[in-house]
Amino acid sequence: MYRVDSPGRVNLIGEHTDYALGYVMPMAIDLYTVLHAQKNERVRVYSQISREVKEFGLDELRKAGDWADYVRGIFWVLKEEGHAIGGMKGILGGDLPIGSGLSSSASLELAVLAFLNEAYKLNLLPVEMALLAQKAENEFVGVPCGILDQFAVVHGRKDHVMFLDTDTLRHEYLRFPSDVQVLVFYTGVKRELSGSAYAERRKVAEEALRFLGRRTSKEVEESDLRSLPSLYRRFFGYIVRENRRVLEARDALRGGDVGTFGELMTASHWDLARNYEVSSEELDFFVRKAVELGAYGAKLTGAGFGGSAVAIVPEGLAPDIAMRITDEYVRHFNWEPDYHLVSPSDGVSVRRV
């Protein structure tokens, strides 16, 4: 029997840049998908969260439109790539919230993949695991995500955030300040990544790059965008500015300048809200209130359209800020949100139990 601990992630800055091969700055977090599993002829998984069993054979890997598609997708991609694997019998649990914008899908994918890699001695490198999980989500599940989530879940490092070039996959670990806390606030607004809005943003980015004759967003300056139609200019202009902010945020963290880092996060959010149009009233409410109450900076995290926001806060202030925002949020939206104080975590791990 094996136990897999697969973290979620937050992205501190660099939203919607990964599918344009730009820069991102995620961290794995200490909220986990936990999988207890052993080898089996078929695949049989019980989810403690949904309280249901999903079972299928390795010759029955067809999309069904449920949470188990992320499990099926991993088996599908390994077979597609020619790896010799059997099935598994497992129990899924953990404390990572589902559907809240903390990458529970990538966390589940990597939990299954890490188990299979260990149990069937596939000898996959971490970067190979990230790319296989992304392929499963793109081509089997049908979500056109970039590499950010899977890479962060695999390559997380305790007490560090990661600067990642999603084009070259070169990355740098930056120590996260010990006197700063990370507050993750779940708005309660569900969002669907495979929905039309996310796919439209990705399509605009890809078409803008083709029109400009560039391979990655790193090669584009705002002055290059004048020839684009207005919608493309506005959307892709955000991506160009966000790449620049991630570089500035990296330099700020290198120098221990948390104030500048926070200002860049907040600027990222309002650019996402006003120009990329992926925020919501609830996310904007949190960002505004967090900064008013003393956060260094705040922004939506993940794709937006609801989900979660993140704030970096002076040590010790986070619980009070979270409770005060929660009280105001309940009065304003008549909905009880959820929040977590999280720390940078190591990536997915497997051990025998």
Coordinates of C-alpha atoms in Angstrom, one line a residue:
M1 CA 0.0 0.0 0.0
Y2 CA 1.2 3.5 -0.9
R3 CA 0.2 6.9 0.4
V4 CA 0.5 9.9 -1.9
D5 CA 0.3 13.5 -0.7
S6 CA -0.4 15.8 -3.6
P7 CA -0.6 19.6 -2.9
G8 CA -2.8 22.2 -4.3
R9 CA -1.3 25.5 -5.5
V10 CA -1.8 29.2 -5.6
N11 CA -0.4 31.5 -8.2
L12 CA 0.9 34.7 -6.6
I13 CA 1.3 36.5 -9.9
G14 CA 1.3 35.6 -13.6
E15 CA -2.3 34.7 -14.4
H16 CA -3.3 33.5 -17.9
T17 CA 0.3 33.8 -19.2
D18 CA 1.2 30.1 -19.2
Y19 CA -0.8 29.3 -22.3
A20 CA 1.0 32.2 -24.1
L21 CA 4.3 30.7 -22.9
G22 CA 5.0 33.6 -20.5
Y23 CA 6.1 33.9 -16.9
V24 CA 4.3 32.7 -13.7
M25 CA 5.0 32.6 -10.0
P26 CA 3.2 29.8 -8.2
M27 CA 3.7 27.9 -5.0
A28 CA 2.5 24.5 -3.9
I29 CA 0.5 24.8 -0.7
D30 CA 0.0 22.7 2.4
L31 CA -3.5 21.6 1.5
Y32 CA -3.5 18.1 -0.1
T33 CA -5.2 15.5 -2.1
V34 CA -4.4 12.2 -0.2
L35 CA -4.5 8.9 -2.1
H36 CA -4.1 5.5 -0.4
A37 CA -3.6 3.0 -3.2
Q38 CA -2.3 -0.4 -4.2
K39 CA -2.0 -2.4 -7.4
N40 CA -5.1 -4.0 -8.9
E41 CA -6.3 -5.5 -12.2
R42 CA -9.0 -2.9 -12.7
V43 CA -9.2 0.7 -11.5
R44 CA -11.5 1.1 -8.4
V45 CA -11.4 4.5 -6.6
Y46 CA -13.5 5.6 -3.6
S47 CA -13.8 9.3 -3.0
Q48 CA -14.4 10.3 0.6
I49 CA -15.5 13.7 -0.6
S50 CA -18.2 12.7 -3.0
R51 CA -18.8 9.4 -1.2
E52 CA -18.9 7.3 -4.3
V53 CA -16.9 4.6 -6.1
K54 CA -15.8 4.8 -9.7
E55 CA -14.6 1.6 -11.3
F56 CA -13.4 0.8 -14.8
G57 CA -11.1 -1.4 -16.8
L58 CA -8.0 -0.2 -18.7
D59 CA -9.9 -1.0 -21.9
E60 CA -12.8 1.3 -20.8
L61 CA -11.0 4.7 -20.8
R62 CA -13.8 6.9 -22.1
K63 CA -14.7 10.3 -20.9
A64 CA -17.8 10.3 -18.6
G65 CA -18.1 13.9 -17.5
D66 CA -17.4 13.3 -13.8
W67 CA -14.5 13.8 -11.4
A68 CA -13.0 10.4 -12.3
D69 CA -12.2 11.7 -15.8
Y70 CA -9.0 13.1 -14.2
V71 CA -8.2 9.6 -13.1
R72 CA -9.1 8.0 -16.4
G73 CA -7.1 10.7 -18.2
I74 CA -3.9 9.7 -16.4
F75 CA -4.3 6.0 -17.4
W76 CA -5.2 7.1 -20.9
V77 CA -2.1 9.2 -21.3
L78 CA 0.2 6.6 -20.0
K79 CA -1.2 4.0 -22.4
E80 CA -1.0 6.5 -25.2
E81 CA 2.7 7.1 -24.4
G82 CA 3.4 3.3 -24.4
H83 CA 3.9 2.8 -20.7
A84 CA 3.1 -0.7 -19.3
I85 CA 0.8 -0.3 -16.3
G86 CA -1.9 -2.1 -14.5
G87 CA -4.8 -0.8 -12.5
M88 CA -5.2 0.4 -8.9
K89 CA -7.5 0.2 -5.9
G90 CA -7.5 3.4 -3.9
I91 CA -9.2 5.8 -1.5
L92 CA -9.2 9.5 -2.2
G93 CA -9.4 12.1 0.6
G94 CA -7.5 15.1 1.9
D95 CA -8.2 18.7 2.9
L96 CA -7.7 20.4 -0.5
P97 CA -11.1 22.0 -1.4
I98 CA -12.6 20.9 -4.7
G99 CA -13.5 23.4 -7.4
S100 CA -12.2 26.4 -5.4
G101 CA -9.5 27.5 -7.8
L102 CA -6.6 25.8 -5.9
S103 CA -5.9 23.3 -8.7
S104 CA -7.6 20.3 -7.2
S105 CA -7.7 18.8 -10.7
A106 CA -4.0 18.9 -11.2
S107 CA -3.5 17.7 -7.6
L108 CA -5.7 14.6 -8.3
E109 CA -3.9 13.9 -11.6
L110 CA -0.5 14.0 -10.0
A111 CA -1.6 11.9 -7.0
V112 CA -2.7 9.1 -9.4
L113 CA 0.4 9.6 -11.7
A114 CA 2.8 9.6 -8.7
F115 CA 1.3 6.3 -7.4
L116 CA 1.5 4.7 -10.8
N117 CA 5.1 5.9 -11.4
E118 CA 6.2 4.3 -8.1
A119 CA 4.1 1.2 -8.1
Y120 CA 4.8 0.2 -11.7
K121 CA 8.4 1.5 -11.7
L122 CA 7.9 3.9 -14.7
N123 CA 11.0 6.0 -13.7
L124 CA 9.3 9.2 -14.9
L125 CA 11.1 12.4 -14.0
P126 CA 9.1 15.2 -12.3
V127 CA 9.0 17.3 -15.5
E128 CA 7.7 14.4 -17.5
M129 CA 5.0 13.8 -14.9
A130 CA 3.9 17.5 -15.2
L131 CA 3.8 17.3 -19.0
L132 CA 1.9 14.0 -19.0
A133 CA -0.7 15.3 -16.6
Q134 CA -1.1 18.5 -18.7
K135 CA -1.6 16.3 -21.8
A136 CA -4.3 14.3 -20.0
E137 CA -6.2 17.4 -19.0
N138 CA -5.9 19.0 -22.5
E139 CA -6.6 16.0 -24.7
F140 CA -8.7 13.6 -22.5
V141 CA -10.6 15.9 -20.1
G142 CA -10.8 18.7 -22.6
V143 CA -9.5 21.6 -20.5
P144 CA -7.1 23.8 -22.5
C145 CA -4.9 24.6 -19.5
G146 CA -1.2 25.6 -19.6
I147 CA 1.5 23.9 -17.6
L148 CA 1.4 26.1 -14.5
D149 CA -0.7 23.9 -12.2
Q150 CA 0.9 20.5 -12.9
F151 CA 4.4 22.0 -12.8
A152 CA 3.7 23.6 -9.4
V153 CA 2.2 20.5 -7.9
V154 CA 5.2 18.4 -8.9
H155 CA 8.0 20.9 -8.3
G156 CA 6.8 22.7 -5.2
R157 CA 9.4 23.4 -2.5
K158 CA 8.8 24.1 1.2
D159 CA 9.2 27.8 2.2
H160 CA 9.7 28.8 -1.4
V161 CA 7.7 30.2 -4.3
M162 CA 8.8 29.4 -7.9
F163 CA 9.6 31.7 -10.8
L164 CA 8.8 29.7 -13.9
D165 CA 9.3 30.4 -17.6
T166 CA 6.6 28.3 -19.1
D167 CA 8.3 28.3 -22.5
T168 CA 11.6 26.8 -21.5
L169 CA 10.4 25.3 -18.1
R170 CA 13.5 26.9 -16.5
H171 CA 12.6 27.8 -12.9
E172 CA 14.1 29.5 -9.9
Y173 CA 13.1 29.0 -6.3
L174 CA 12.7 32.2 -4.3
R175 CA 12.5 32.0 -0.5
F176 CA 9.2 33.3 0.8
P177 CA 9.5 35.8 3.7
S178 CA 9.0 34.1 7.0
D179 CA 7.2 37.1 8.5
V180 CA 4.5 37.1 5.8
Q181 CA 1.4 34.9 5.7
V182 CA -0.6 33.8 2.7
L183 CA -4.4 34.1 3.0
V184 CA -6.5 32.2 0.5
F185 CA -10.1 33.3 0.4
Y186 CA -12.7 31.1 -1.5
T187 CA -15.6 33.2 -2.7
G188 CA -18.1 30.3 -3.0
V189 CA -18.5 31.2 -6.7
K190 CA -17.9 28.1 -8.8
R191 CA -16.2 28.5 -12.1
E192 CA -15.7 26.0 -14.9
L193 CA -12.3 26.0 -16.6
S194 CA -13.5 24.2 -19.7
G195 CA -16.3 26.8 -20.2
S196 CA -16.3 29.2 -23.1
A197 CA -14.7 32.2 -21.4
Y198 CA -11.4 30.5 -20.6
A199 CA -11.2 28.9 -24.0
E200 CA -11.9 32.2 -25.7
R201 CA -9.1 33.9 -23.8
R202 CA -6.7 31.2 -24.9
K203 CA -7.9 31.3 -28.5
V204 CA -7.3 35.1 -28.6
A205 CA -3.8 34.7 -27.2
E206 CA -2.9 32.0 -29.7
E207 CA -4.4 34.0 -32.7
A208 CA -2.6 37.2 -31.5
L209 CA 0.7 35.4 -31.5
R210 CA 0.1 34.0 -35.0
F211 CA -0.9 37.4 -36.3
L212 CA 2.2 39.0 -34.8
G213 CA 4.5 36.2 -36.0
R214 CA 5.8 35.5 -32.5
R215 CA 6.1 32.2 -30.8
T216 CA 5.7 33.3 -27.2
S217 CA 4.3 36.3 -25.3
K218 CA 7.8 37.0 -24.0
E219 CA 8.8 38.3 -27.4
V220 CA 6.0 40.9 -27.6
E221 CA 6.0 44.5 -26.4
E222 CA 2.9 46.6 -26.0
S223 CA 4.0 48.8 -28.9
D224 CA 3.8 45.7 -31.1
L225 CA 0.0 45.4 -30.5
R226 CA -1.1 48.4 -32.5
S227 CA -1.9 46.3 -35.5
L228 CA -4.2 44.0 -33.6
P229 CA -8.0 44.4 -33.5
S230 CA -9.1 46.3 -30.4
L231 CA -10.3 43.2 -28.4
Y232 CA -7.1 41.3 -29.1
R233 CA -5.0 44.4 -28.3
R234 CA -6.7 44.8 -24.9
F235 CA -6.6 41.1 -24.0
F236 CA -3.0 40.5 -25.2
G237 CA -1.9 43.8 -23.7
Y238 CA -2.7 42.5 -20.3
I239 CA -0.6 39.4 -20.9
V240 CA 2.4 41.5 -22.0
R241 CA 2.1 43.7 -18.9
E242 CA 1.7 40.7 -16.7
N243 CA 4.9 39.1 -18.0
R244 CA 6.7 42.4 -17.0
R245 CA 5.1 42.4 -13.6
V246 CA 6.2 38.8 -12.9
L247 CA 9.8 39.8 -13.7
E248 CA 9.5 42.8 -11.4
A249 CA 7.9 40.6 -8.7
R250 CA 10.8 38.1 -9.0
D251 CA 13.3 41.0 -8.5
A252 CA 11.4 42.4 -5.6
L253 CA 11.4 39.0 -3.8
R254 CA 15.1 38.6 -4.5
G255 CA 15.6 41.9 -2.7
G256 CA 13.2 41.1 0.1
D257 CA 10.9 44.0 -1.0
V258 CA 7.5 42.6 0.1
G259 CA 5.8 46.0 -0.3
T260 CA 6.6 46.3 -4.0
F261 CA 5.7 42.6 -4.5
G262 CA 2.3 43.2 -3.0
E263 CA 1.7 46.3 -5.1
L264 CA 2.5 44.3 -8.2
M265 CA 0.0 41.6 -7.1
T266 CA -2.8 44.2 -6.6
A267 CA -2.0 45.9 -10.0
S268 CA -2.2 42.4 -11.6
H269 CA -5.7 41.9 -10.2
W270 CA -7.1 45.2 -11.4
D271 CA -5.6 44.6 -14.9
L272 CA -7.2 41.2 -14.9
A273 CA -10.5 42.7 -13.8
R274 CA -10.7 45.7 -16.1
N275 CA -8.8 44.5 -19.2
Y276 CA -8.9 40.7 -19.2
E277 CA -12.4 40.6 -17.8
V278 CA -12.0 37.4 -15.7
S279 CA -12.7 38.8 -12.2
S280 CA -16.1 39.0 -10.4
E281 CA -17.8 41.3 -7.9
E282 CA -16.9 38.8 -5.1
L283 CA -13.2 38.7 -6.0
D284 CA -13.0 42.4 -6.4
F285 CA -14.6 42.8 -2.9
F286 CA -12.0 40.7 -1.3
V287 CA -9.0 42.4 -3.0
R288 CA -10.3 45.9 -2.1
K289 CA -11.0 44.9 1.6
A290 CA -7.8 43.0 2.1
V291 CA -5.7 46.0 1.0
E292 CA -7.8 48.4 3.0
L293 CA -7.2 46.2 6.1
G294 CA -3.4 46.1 5.7
A295 CA -2.5 43.3 3.3
Y296 CA 0.6 44.0 1.2
G297 CA -1.3 43.0 -1.9
A298 CA -4.1 40.8 -3.1
K299 CA -5.5 39.3 -6.3
L300 CA -7.5 36.6 -7.8
T301 CA -5.6 33.3 -8.2
G302 CA -6.1 30.8 -10.9
A303 CA -8.4 31.4 -13.9
G304 CA -10.8 33.7 -12.2
F305 CA -14.5 33.8 -13.1
G306 CA -15.0 33.1 -9.3
G307 CA -13.0 30.7 -7.3
S308 CA -10.4 32.0 -4.9
A309 CA -8.3 35.1 -4.2
V310 CA -5.0 35.4 -2.4
A311 CA -3.5 38.0 -0.2
I312 CA 0.0 38.4 1.4
V313 CA -0.3 39.8 4.9
P314 CA 2.1 40.8 7.7
E315 CA 2.6 37.9 10.1
G316 CA -0.1 37.7 12.7
L317 CA -2.6 39.9 11.0
A318 CA -4.0 37.3 8.6
P319 CA -6.6 35.7 11.0
D320 CA -8.0 39.1 12.0
I321 CA -8.2 40.3 8.3
A322 CA -9.8 37.0 7.2
M323 CA -12.5 37.2 9.9
R324 CA -13.2 40.9 9.3
I325 CA -13.6 40.3 5.5
T326 CA -15.7 37.2 6.1
D327 CA -18.1 39.2 8.3
E328 CA -18.5 42.0 5.7
Y329 CA -18.7 39.4 2.9
V330 CA -21.6 37.6 4.5
R331 CA -23.5 40.9 5.0
H332 CA -22.8 42.0 1.4
F333 CA -23.4 38.7 -0.5
N334 CA -25.4 36.7 2.0
W335 CA -23.0 33.8 1.5
E336 CA -20.6 32.2 4.0
P337 CA -17.1 32.1 2.3
D338 CA -14.2 29.9 3.3
Y339 CA -10.6 30.8 3.9
H340 CA -7.3 29.2 4.6
L341 CA -3.9 30.3 5.9
V342 CA -1.4 28.4 3.8
S343 CA 2.4 28.0 3.5
P344 CA 4.6 27.0 0.6
S345 CA 4.8 23.2 0.4
D346 CA 6.9 20.5 -1.2
G347 CA 5.6 18.9 -4.3
V348 CA 3.8 15.5 -4.6
S349 CA 5.3 12.7 -2.5
V350 CA 4.8 9.0 -2.3
R351 CA 5.7 6.6 0.5
R352 CA 4.9 3.0 1.5
V353 CA 2.6 2.6 4.4

